[in-house]
PDB file of C-alpha atoms in Angstrom:
ATOM      1  CA  UNK A 205     134.387  83.040 125.919  1.00  0.00           C
ATOM      2  CA  UNK A 206     136.160  80.052 124.398  1.00  0.00           C
ATOM      3  CA  UNK A 207     134.978  78.321 121.272  1.00  0.00           C
ATOM      4  CA  UNK A 208     136.063  76.624 118.093  1.00  0.00           C
ATOM      5  CA  UNK A 209     137.795  79.016 115.673  1.00  0.00           C
ATOM      6  CA  UNK A 210     135.661  77.687 112.795  1.00  0.00           C
ATOM      7  CA  UNK A 211     132.502  78.394 114.797  1.00  0.00           C
ATOM      8  CA  UNK A 212     133.564  81.960 115.570  1.00  0.00           C
ATOM      9  CA  UNK A 213     134.408  82.616 111.913  1.00  0.00           C
ATOM     10  CA  UNK A 214     131.028  81.219 110.906  1.00  0.00           C
ATOM     11  CA  UNK A 215     129.203  83.487 113.359  1.00  0.00           C
ATOM     12  CA  UNK A 216     131.088  86.557 112.102  1.00  0.00           C
ATOM     13  CA  UNK A 217     130.369  85.673 108.458  1.00  0.00           C
ATOM     14  CA  UNK A 218     126.716  85.000 109.223  1.00  0.00           C
ATOM     15  CA  UNK A 219     126.270  88.341 111.001  1.00  0.00           C
ATOM     16  CA  UNK A 220     127.889  90.110 108.050  1.00  0.00           C
ATOM     17  CA  UNK A 221     125.569  88.303 105.647  1.00  0.00           C
ATOM     18  CA  UNK A 222     122.552  89.431 107.684  1.00  0.00           C
ATOM     19  CA  UNK A 223     123.804  93.027 107.669  1.00  0.00           C
ATOM     20  CA  UNK A 224     124.354  93.046 103.912  1.00  0.00           C
ATOM     21  CA  UNK A 225     120.979  91.393 103.289  1.00  0.00           C
ATOM     22  CA  UNK A 226     119.193  94.044 105.325  1.00  0.00           C
ATOM     23  CA  UNK A 227     120.955  96.708 103.270  1.00  0.00           C
ATOM     24  CA  UNK A 228     121.021  95.317  99.710  1.00  0.00           C
ATOM     25  CA  UNK A 229     118.557  92.429  99.483  1.00  0.00           C
ATOM     26  CA  UNK A 230     116.030  92.607  96.637  1.00  0.00           C
ATOM     27  CA  UNK A 231     112.458  91.377  97.089  1.00  0.00           C
ATOM     28  CA  UNK A 232     111.534  88.322  95.067  1.00  0.00           C
ATOM     29  CA  UNK A 233     108.765  85.745  94.754  1.00  0.00           C
ATOM     30  CA  UNK A 234     110.120  83.957  91.689  1.00  0.00           C
ATOM     31  CA  UNK A 235     112.967  81.953  93.241  1.00  0.00           C
ATOM     32  CA  UNK A 236     112.283  78.242  93.788  1.00  0.00           C
ATOM     33  CA  UNK A 237     113.905  75.934  96.323  1.00  0.00           C
ATOM     34  CA  UNK A 238     115.343  73.095  94.232  1.00  0.00           C
ATOM     35  CA  UNK A 239     114.969  70.640  97.134  1.00  0.00           C
ATOM     36  CA  UNK A 240     111.319  71.268  97.999  1.00  0.00           C
ATOM     37  CA  UNK A 241     109.871  73.014  94.946  1.00  0.00           C
ATOM     38  CA  UNK A 242     108.431  75.744  97.153  1.00  0.00           C
ATOM     39  CA  UNK A 243     108.976  79.441  96.350  1.00  0.00           C
ATOM     40  CA  UNK A 244     111.641  81.344  98.267  1.00  0.00           C
ATOM     41  CA  UNK A 245     110.128  84.625  99.418  1.00  0.00           C
ATOM     42  CA  UNK A 246     112.538  87.436 100.158  1.00  0.00           C
ATOM     43  CA  UNK A 247     111.635  90.890 101.394  1.00  0.00           C
ATOM     44  CA  UNK A 248     113.147  94.200 100.322  1.00  0.00           C
ATOM     45  CA  UNK A 249     116.349  95.534 101.789  1.00  0.00           C
ATOM     46  CA  UNK A 250     116.857  99.056 103.056  1.00  0.00           C
ATOM     47  CA  UNK A 251     118.063 100.423  99.728  1.00  0.00           C
ATOM     48  CA  UNK A 252     115.126  98.992  97.797  1.00  0.00           C
ATOM     49  CA  UNK A 253     112.697 100.591 100.259  1.00  0.00           C
ATOM     50  CA  UNK A 254     114.408 103.952  99.790  1.00  0.00           C
ATOM     51  CA  UNK A 255     113.720 103.806  96.044  1.00  0.00           C
ATOM     52  CA  UNK A 256     110.135 104.858  96.820  1.00  0.00           C
ATOM     53  CA  UNK A 257     111.408 107.900  98.703  1.00  0.00           C
ATOM     54  CA  UNK A 258     113.196 111.049  97.576  1.00  0.00           C
ATOM     55  CA  UNK A 259     116.262 110.435  95.422  1.00  0.00           C
ATOM     56  CA  UNK A 260     118.502 112.867  93.583  1.00  0.00           C
ATOM     57  CA  UNK A 261     121.589 112.186  91.458  1.00  0.00           C
ATOM     58  CA  UNK A 262     124.340 114.747  91.969  1.00  0.00           C
ATOM     59  CA  UNK A 263     127.594 115.666  90.257  1.00  0.00           C
ATOM     60  CA  UNK A 264     129.197 117.898  92.913  1.00  0.00           C
ATOM     61  CA  UNK A 265     128.464 117.669  96.629  1.00  0.00           C
ATOM     62  CA  UNK A 266     127.899 120.953  98.465  1.00  0.00           C
ATOM     63  CA  UNK A 267     126.159 122.032 101.664  1.00  0.00           C
ATOM     64  CA  UNK A 268     123.766 124.138  99.606  1.00  0.00           C
ATOM     65  CA  UNK A 269     122.778 121.013  97.672  1.00  0.00           C
ATOM     66  CA  UNK A 270     121.935 119.285 100.967  1.00  0.00           C
ATOM     67  CA  UNK A 271     119.925 122.266 102.243  1.00  0.00           C
ATOM     68  CA  UNK A 272     117.870 122.510  99.046  1.00  0.00           C
ATOM     69  CA  UNK A 273     117.297 118.755  98.946  1.00  0.00           C
ATOM     70  CA  UNK A 274     116.112 118.621 102.563  1.00  0.00           C
ATOM     71  CA  UNK A 275     113.815 121.599 102.025  1.00  0.00           C
ATOM     72  CA  UNK A 276     112.067 119.643  99.254  1.00  0.00           C
ATOM     73  CA  UNK A 277     111.576 116.667 101.589  1.00  0.00           C
ATOM     74  CA  UNK A 278     110.447 118.378 104.779  1.00  0.00           C
ATOM     75  CA  UNK A 279     108.702 121.517 103.575  1.00  0.00           C
ATOM     76  CA  UNK A 280     105.280 121.746 105.244  1.00  0.00           C
ATOM     77  CA  UNK A 281     105.677 118.180 106.586  1.00  0.00           C
ATOM     78  CA  UNK A 282     107.942 118.342 109.627  1.00  0.00           C
ATOM     79  CA  UNK A 283     108.301 121.346 112.013  1.00  0.00           C
ATOM     80  CA  UNK A 284     111.671 123.102 112.034  1.00  0.00           C
ATOM     81  CA  UNK A 285     112.678 122.019 115.526  1.00  0.00           C
ATOM     82  CA  UNK A 286     111.924 118.358 114.754  1.00  0.00           C
ATOM     83  CA  UNK A 287     114.126 118.122 111.668  1.00  0.00           C
ATOM     84  CA  UNK A 288     116.878 116.242 113.443  1.00  0.00           C
ATOM     85  CA  UNK A 289     118.367 114.216 110.659  1.00  0.00           C
ATOM     86  CA  UNK A 290     121.048 111.545 110.438  1.00  0.00           C
ATOM     87  CA  UNK A 291     122.941 111.405 107.145  1.00  0.00           C
ATOM     88  CA  UNK A 292     124.666 108.078 106.499  1.00  0.00           C
ATOM     89  CA  UNK A 293     127.571 107.860 104.079  1.00  0.00           C
ATOM     90  CA  UNK A 294     130.824 106.042 103.373  1.00  0.00           C
ATOM     91  CA  UNK A 295     134.369 107.135 104.094  1.00  0.00           C
ATOM     92  CA  UNK A 296     134.603 109.098 100.869  1.00  0.00           C
ATOM     93  CA  UNK A 297     131.339 110.847 101.734  1.00  0.00           C
ATOM     94  CA  UNK A 298     132.688 111.806 105.163  1.00  0.00           C
ATOM     95  CA  UNK A 299     135.596 113.559 103.452  1.00  0.00           C
ATOM     96  CA  UNK A 300     133.253 115.288 100.989  1.00  0.00           C
ATOM     97  CA  UNK A 301     131.114 116.569 103.881  1.00  0.00           C
ATOM     98  CA  UNK A 302     134.139 117.863 105.772  1.00  0.00           C
ATOM     99  CA  UNK A 303     135.544 119.555 102.660  1.00  0.00           C
ATOM    100  CA  UNK A 304     132.171 121.122 101.826  1.00  0.00           C
ATOM    101  CA  UNK A 305     131.937 122.765 105.245  1.00  0.00           C
ATOM    102  CA  UNK A 306     135.582 123.773 105.068  1.00  0.00           C
ATOM    103  CA  UNK A 307     134.854 125.659 101.851  1.00  0.00           C
ATOM    104  CA  UNK A 308     132.133 127.626 103.663  1.00  0.00           C
ATOM    105  CA  UNK A 309     134.116 128.477 106.797  1.00  0.00           C
ATOM    106  CA  UNK A 310     137.467 129.208 105.113  1.00  0.00           C
ATOM    107  CA  UNK A 311     138.980 129.516 108.576  1.00  0.00           C
ATOM    108  CA  UNK A 312     136.565 132.261 109.617  1.00  0.00           C
ATOM    109  CA  UNK A 313     134.382 132.332 112.754  1.00  0.00           C
ATOM    110  CA  UNK A 314     131.283 133.999 111.301  1.00  0.00           C
ATOM    111  CA  UNK A 315     127.831 132.869 112.555  1.00  0.00           C
ATOM    112  CA  UNK A 316     129.339 130.206 114.799  1.00  0.00           C
ATOM    113  CA  UNK A 317     126.262 129.646 116.955  1.00  0.00           C
ATOM    114  CA  UNK A 318     123.996 129.263 113.929  1.00  0.00           C
ATOM    115  CA  UNK A 319     125.851 126.626 112.013  1.00  0.00           C
ATOM    116  CA  UNK A 320     128.477 124.133 113.111  1.00  0.00           C
ATOM    117  CA  UNK A 321     128.414 122.157 116.344  1.00  0.00           C
ATOM    118  CA  UNK A 322     130.107 119.073 117.691  1.00  0.00           C
ATOM    119  CA  UNK A 323     128.452 115.927 118.978  1.00  0.00           C
ATOM    120  CA  UNK A 324     126.981 116.511 122.432  1.00  0.00           C
ATOM    121  CA  UNK A 325     128.103 114.714 125.594  1.00  0.00           C
ATOM    122  CA  UNK A 326     125.298 112.165 125.271  1.00  0.00           C
ATOM    123  CA  UNK A 327     126.675 110.990 121.948  1.00  0.00           C
ATOM    124  CA  UNK A 328     123.510 111.416 119.887  1.00  0.00           C
ATOM    125  CA  UNK A 329     124.355 114.761 118.293  1.00  0.00           C
ATOM    126  CA  UNK A 330     120.810 116.087 118.754  1.00  0.00           C
ATOM    127  CA  UNK A 331     121.149 117.992 122.021  1.00  0.00           C
ATOM    128  CA  UNK A 332     119.748 121.523 122.175  1.00  0.00           C
ATOM    129  CA  UNK A 333     122.812 122.543 124.182  1.00  0.00           C
ATOM    130  CA  UNK A 334     125.884 121.137 122.392  1.00  0.00           C
ATOM    131  CA  UNK A 335     129.289 121.408 123.979  1.00  0.00           C
ATOM    132  CA  UNK A 336     131.802 123.437 122.033  1.00  0.00           C
ATOM    133  CA  UNK A 337     132.087 124.480 118.438  1.00  0.00           C
ATOM    134  CA  UNK A 338     134.067 122.716 115.780  1.00  0.00           C
ATOM    135  CA  UNK A 339     135.519 125.610 113.811  1.00  0.00           C
ATOM    136  CA  UNK A 340     138.997 124.726 115.001  1.00  0.00           C
ATOM    137  CA  UNK A 341     138.594 120.971 114.600  1.00  0.00           C
ATOM    138  CA  UNK A 342     137.949 118.536 111.798  1.00  0.00           C
ATOM    139  CA  UNK A 343     136.254 116.455 110.744  1.00  0.00           C
ATOM    140  CA  UNK A 344     132.983 118.316 111.129  1.00  0.00           C
ATOM    141  CA  UNK A 345     130.182 116.054 112.325  1.00  0.00           C
ATOM    142  CA  UNK A 346     127.028 118.129 112.784  1.00  0.00           C
ATOM    143  CA  UNK A 347     125.355 120.928 110.860  1.00  0.00           C
ATOM    144  CA  UNK A 348     122.890 123.068 112.805  1.00  0.00           C
ATOM    145  CA  UNK A 349     120.148 124.762 110.769  1.00  0.00           C
ATOM    146  CA  UNK A 350     119.324 128.413 111.391  1.00  0.00           C
ATOM    147  CA  UNK A 351     115.612 127.761 111.892  1.00  0.00           C
ATOM    148  CA  UNK A 352     116.081 124.726 114.141  1.00  0.00           C
ATOM    149  CA  UNK A 353     116.923 121.082 113.734  1.00  0.00           C
ATOM    150  CA  UNK A 354     120.247 119.528 112.867  1.00  0.00           C
ATOM    151  CA  UNK A 355     122.036 117.300 110.391  1.00  0.00           C
ATOM    152  CA  UNK A 356     124.509 114.747 111.696  1.00  0.00           C
ATOM    153  CA  UNK A 357     126.836 112.781 109.438  1.00  0.00           C
ATOM    154  CA  UNK A 358     127.580 109.164 110.376  1.00  0.00           C
ATOM    155  CA  UNK A 359     129.758 106.484 108.801  1.00  0.00           C
ATOM    156  CA  UNK A 360     128.041 103.443 107.286  1.00  0.00           C
ATOM    157  CA  UNK A 361     130.743 100.810 106.608  1.00  0.00           C
ATOM    158  CA  UNK A 362     128.500  98.856 104.192  1.00  0.00           C
ATOM    159  CA  UNK A 363     128.929 101.661 101.641  1.00  0.00           C
ATOM    160  CA  UNK A 364     132.699 101.022 101.599  1.00  0.00           C
ATOM    161  CA  UNK A 365     132.461  97.266 100.995  1.00  0.00           C
ATOM    162  CA  UNK A 366     134.049  96.418  97.630  1.00  0.00           C
ATOM    163  CA  UNK A 367     132.553  92.913  97.690  1.00  0.00           C
ATOM    164  CA  UNK A 368     129.052  94.253  97.053  1.00  0.00           C
ATOM    165  CA  UNK A 369     129.894  97.692  95.646  1.00  0.00           C
ATOM    166  CA  UNK A 370     131.995  96.830  92.613  1.00  0.00           C
ATOM    167  CA  UNK A 371     131.647 100.050  90.604  1.00  0.00           C
ATOM    168  CA  UNK A 372     134.698 102.153  91.457  1.00  0.00           C
ATOM    169  CA  UNK A 373     135.645 105.787  90.962  1.00  0.00           C
ATOM    170  CA  UNK A 374     138.842 107.073  89.357  1.00  0.00           C
ATOM    171  CA  UNK A 375     140.718 106.553  92.646  1.00  0.00           C
ATOM    172  CA  UNK A 376     139.624 102.941  93.057  1.00  0.00           C
ATOM    173  CA  UNK A 377     137.081 103.635  95.817  1.00  0.00           C
ATOM    174  CA  UNK A 378     133.469 102.384  95.579  1.00  0.00           C
ATOM    175  CA  UNK A 379     131.132 105.019  94.150  1.00  0.00           C
ATOM    176  CA  UNK A 380     128.685 103.824  96.800  1.00  0.00           C
ATOM    177  CA  UNK A 381     131.025 105.326  99.388  1.00  0.00           C
ATOM    178  CA  UNK A 382     129.877 108.802  98.324  1.00  0.00           C
ATOM    179  CA  UNK A 383     126.162 108.030  98.606  1.00  0.00           C
ATOM    180  CA  UNK A 384     124.346 110.149 101.214  1.00  0.00           C
ATOM    181  CA  UNK A 385     121.266 108.627 102.860  1.00  0.00           C
ATOM    182  CA  UNK A 386     118.986 110.808 105.001  1.00  0.00           C
ATOM    183  CA  UNK A 387     116.778 109.391 107.763  1.00  0.00           C
ATOM    184  CA  UNK A 388     114.705 111.426 110.202  1.00  0.00           C
ATOM    185  CA  UNK A 389     114.941 110.337 113.827  1.00  0.00           C
ATOM    186  CA  UNK A 390     112.849 113.098 115.416  1.00  0.00           C
ATOM    187  CA  UNK A 391     109.498 113.005 113.655  1.00  0.00           C
ATOM    188  CA  UNK A 392     107.311 113.930 116.629  1.00  0.00           C
ATOM    189  CA  UNK A 393     104.325 112.169 115.035  1.00  0.00           C
ATOM    190  CA  UNK A 394     103.782 109.360 117.576  1.00  0.00           C
ATOM    191  CA  UNK A 395     105.449 106.833 115.287  1.00  0.00           C
ATOM    192  CA  UNK A 396     108.727 106.762 117.157  1.00  0.00           C
ATOM    193  CA  UNK A 397     111.725 106.091 114.968  1.00  0.00           C
ATOM    194  CA  UNK A 398     110.962 106.091 111.279  1.00  0.00           C
ATOM    195  CA  UNK A 399     113.117 103.049 110.550  1.00  0.00           C
ATOM    196  CA  UNK A 400     112.704  99.808 112.473  1.00  0.00           C
ATOM    197  CA  UNK A 401     114.513  96.481 112.560  1.00  0.00           C
ATOM    198  CA  UNK A 402     112.005  93.618 112.465  1.00  0.00           C
ATOM    199  CA  UNK A 403     112.847  90.258 113.991  1.00  0.00           C
ATOM    200  CA  UNK A 404     110.939  87.161 114.993  1.00  0.00           C
ATOM    201  CA  UNK A 405     111.743  86.704 118.689  1.00  0.00           C
ATOM    202  CA  UNK A 406     109.717  83.505 119.039  1.00  0.00           C
ATOM    203  CA  UNK A 407     112.203  80.858 120.143  1.00  0.00           C
ATOM    204  CA  UNK A 408     110.512  78.277 117.936  1.00  0.00           C
ATOM    205  CA  UNK A 409     110.334  80.475 114.815  1.00  0.00           C
ATOM    206  CA  UNK A 410     113.043  83.148 115.112  1.00  0.00           C
ATOM    207  CA  UNK A 411     116.790  82.678 115.122  1.00  0.00           C
ATOM    208  CA  UNK A 412     117.871  79.063 115.479  1.00  0.00           C
ATOM    209  CA  UNK A 413     120.902  76.918 114.766  1.00  0.00           C
ATOM    210  CA  UNK A 414     122.107  73.363 115.083  1.00  0.00           C
ATOM    211  CA  UNK A 415     124.914  70.928 114.318  1.00  0.00           C
ATOM    212  CA  UNK A 416     125.239  67.892 112.072  1.00  0.00           C
ATOM    213  CA  UNK A 417     128.024  65.966 113.801  1.00  0.00           C
ATOM    214  CA  UNK A 418     130.181  62.984 112.881  1.00  0.00           C
ATOM    215  CA  UNK A 419     133.219  61.582 114.654  1.00  0.00           C
ATOM    216  CA  UNK A 420     133.900  65.134 115.799  1.00  0.00           C
ATOM    217  CA  UNK A 421     131.296  67.491 117.265  1.00  0.00           C
ATOM    218  CA  UNK A 422     131.309  71.047 118.682  1.00  0.00           C
ATOM    219  CA  UNK A 423     132.323  69.678 122.081  1.00  0.00           C
ATOM    220  CA  UNK A 424     135.274  67.599 120.886  1.00  0.00           C
ATOM    221  CA  UNK A 425     135.853  64.036 119.650  1.00  0.00           C
ATOM    222  CA  UNK A 426     132.771  61.828 119.697  1.00  0.00           C
ATOM    223  CA  UNK A 427     133.035  59.259 122.490  1.00  0.00           C
ATOM    224  CA  UNK A 428     130.221  56.800 121.877  1.00  0.00           C
ATOM    225  CA  UNK A 429     127.594  59.450 121.090  1.00  0.00           C
ATOM    226  CA  UNK A 430     125.065  59.500 118.267  1.00  0.00           C
ATOM    227  CA  UNK A 431     126.396  60.501 114.840  1.00  0.00           C
ATOM    228  CA  UNK A 432     124.739  61.860 111.706  1.00  0.00           C
ATOM    229  CA  UNK A 433     127.577  60.839 109.376  1.00  0.00           C
ATOM    230  CA  UNK A 434     130.887  58.978 109.546  1.00  0.00           C
ATOM    231  CA  UNK A 435     133.187  61.906 108.742  1.00  0.00           C
ATOM    232  CA  UNK A 436     135.629  63.367 111.235  1.00  0.00           C
ATOM    233  CA  UNK A 437     133.919  66.791 111.129  1.00  0.00           C
ATOM    234  CA  UNK A 438     130.668  68.611 111.803  1.00  0.00           C
ATOM    235  CA  UNK A 439     128.634  71.302 110.075  1.00  0.00           C
ATOM    236  CA  UNK A 440     126.637  74.217 111.462  1.00  0.00           C
ATOM    237  CA  UNK A 441     123.209  75.280 110.205  1.00  0.00           C
ATOM    238  CA  UNK A 442     121.723  78.618 111.222  1.00  0.00           C
ATOM    239  CA  UNK A 443     118.563  80.499 110.296  1.00  0.00           C
ATOM    240  CA  UNK A 444     117.355  83.965 111.213  1.00  0.00           C
ATOM    241  CA  UNK A 445     114.083  85.651 110.301  1.00  0.00           C
ATOM    242  CA  UNK A 446     114.505  89.405 110.174  1.00  0.00           C
ATOM    243  CA  UNK A 447     113.877  92.432 108.015  1.00  0.00           C
ATOM    244  CA  UNK A 448     113.767  96.207 107.925  1.00  0.00           C
ATOM    245  CA  UNK A 449     110.805  98.573 107.754  1.00  0.00           C
ATOM    246  CA  UNK A 450     110.404 102.260 106.954  1.00  0.00           C
ATOM    247  CA  UNK A 451     107.186 103.729 108.355  1.00  0.00           C
ATOM    248  CA  UNK A 452     107.112 106.828 106.138  1.00  0.00           C
ATOM    249  CA  UNK A 453     109.474 106.627 103.180  1.00  0.00           C
ATOM    250  CA  UNK A 454     108.524 110.136 102.032  1.00  0.00           C
ATOM    251  CA  UNK A 455     110.527 111.489 104.978  1.00  0.00           C
ATOM    252  CA  UNK A 456     113.734 109.849 103.789  1.00  0.00           C
ATOM    253  CA  UNK A 457     116.012 110.697 100.911  1.00  0.00           C
ATOM    254  CA  UNK A 458     119.258 109.943  99.136  1.00  0.00           C
ATOM    255  CA  UNK A 459     121.884 111.924  97.267  1.00  0.00           C
ATOM    256  CA  UNK A 460     123.431 109.475  94.812  1.00  0.00           C
ATOM    257  CA  UNK A 461     126.502 109.971  92.590  1.00  0.00           C
ATOM    258  CA  UNK A 462     125.383 110.486  89.004  1.00  0.00           C
ATOM    259  CA  UNK A 463     127.698 107.650  87.902  1.00  0.00           C
ATOM    260  CA  UNK A 464     125.363 105.192  89.659  1.00  0.00           C
ATOM    261  CA  UNK A 465     122.295 106.206  87.663  1.00  0.00           C
ATOM    262  CA  UNK A 466     120.678 103.056  86.283  1.00  0.00           C
ATOM    263  CA  UNK A 467     123.307 100.850  87.960  1.00  0.00           C
TER     264      UNK A 467
END
C-alpha cells in the first residue's frame, strides 16, 4: 500500500487517540462546541466504568493478594470452572507478577499440575489441557487455580504511556504500569464476553473522513480540479463514533498502587 507519509502519520495518530479515549476518556455533558453552541457529549472510558466495580489499593503485590481479591469478587457468583480471568497490566506489572510467582516456587517443582501452566497452543491461555509447565521458564504467564479456572496475565501498552500517565515511581516508570485490571472472559451466563467494543457501522453515521484540498490534494498536484482554498496543501478530517461497554461491572476488578489513591 502506497500513500502520502503525512496521511499515514495522521491515521496512526488518530488510531492512537481512539485507543486512549476508549481507555481514559471521562464522561461529560458540560462541554460546549464554540462553533455551534451545542453541547459535546462524551461517554465514559474503560477506566471510568471500572470505578463502579471492585477496586483495591495495594502496597505490595503478591499472589496471595490476587487470590483473596478474586475470591471477594467471584464468591457465590461464578462457578469455579468458569473463572477464566485475564489480568491486564503494564510492563512493570508483568515483572511484579513474574517475581511474585518466583517467590512461591523458589526453584522447586511442588504441586506443578495444580498451579503454573503456559499458554496453550491455541494462544488463548484458557485450554483445559495446556502444553507444558513453566517452572523452568520465565516469565510466567498463567496461574491455574486448584479448584478450577485460570488467571492469565497480559500486557496492556496503554498503562506504560508516559504521555497520559504522568505520575512516576522512584525509578521513573509510570505508576499506572503496575495497575492490575481483571476481566472475566468465561462467564457462562449467556452474555458472551463481559466487555464489548461498541461502534456505529452505518456508513452514513459511523466512521467517515474527507479532504479539504487546495492546489495540492491527496492524489497529487491539482490540475484544473475544484479547490476549497488557494493554499498549496490539503487537510484531512476524520470522525469515528465508538465506545466501550461492560455488561456486569461487578465481575471486574482492579488492584491499584496506593500512590494513585485520589489521583
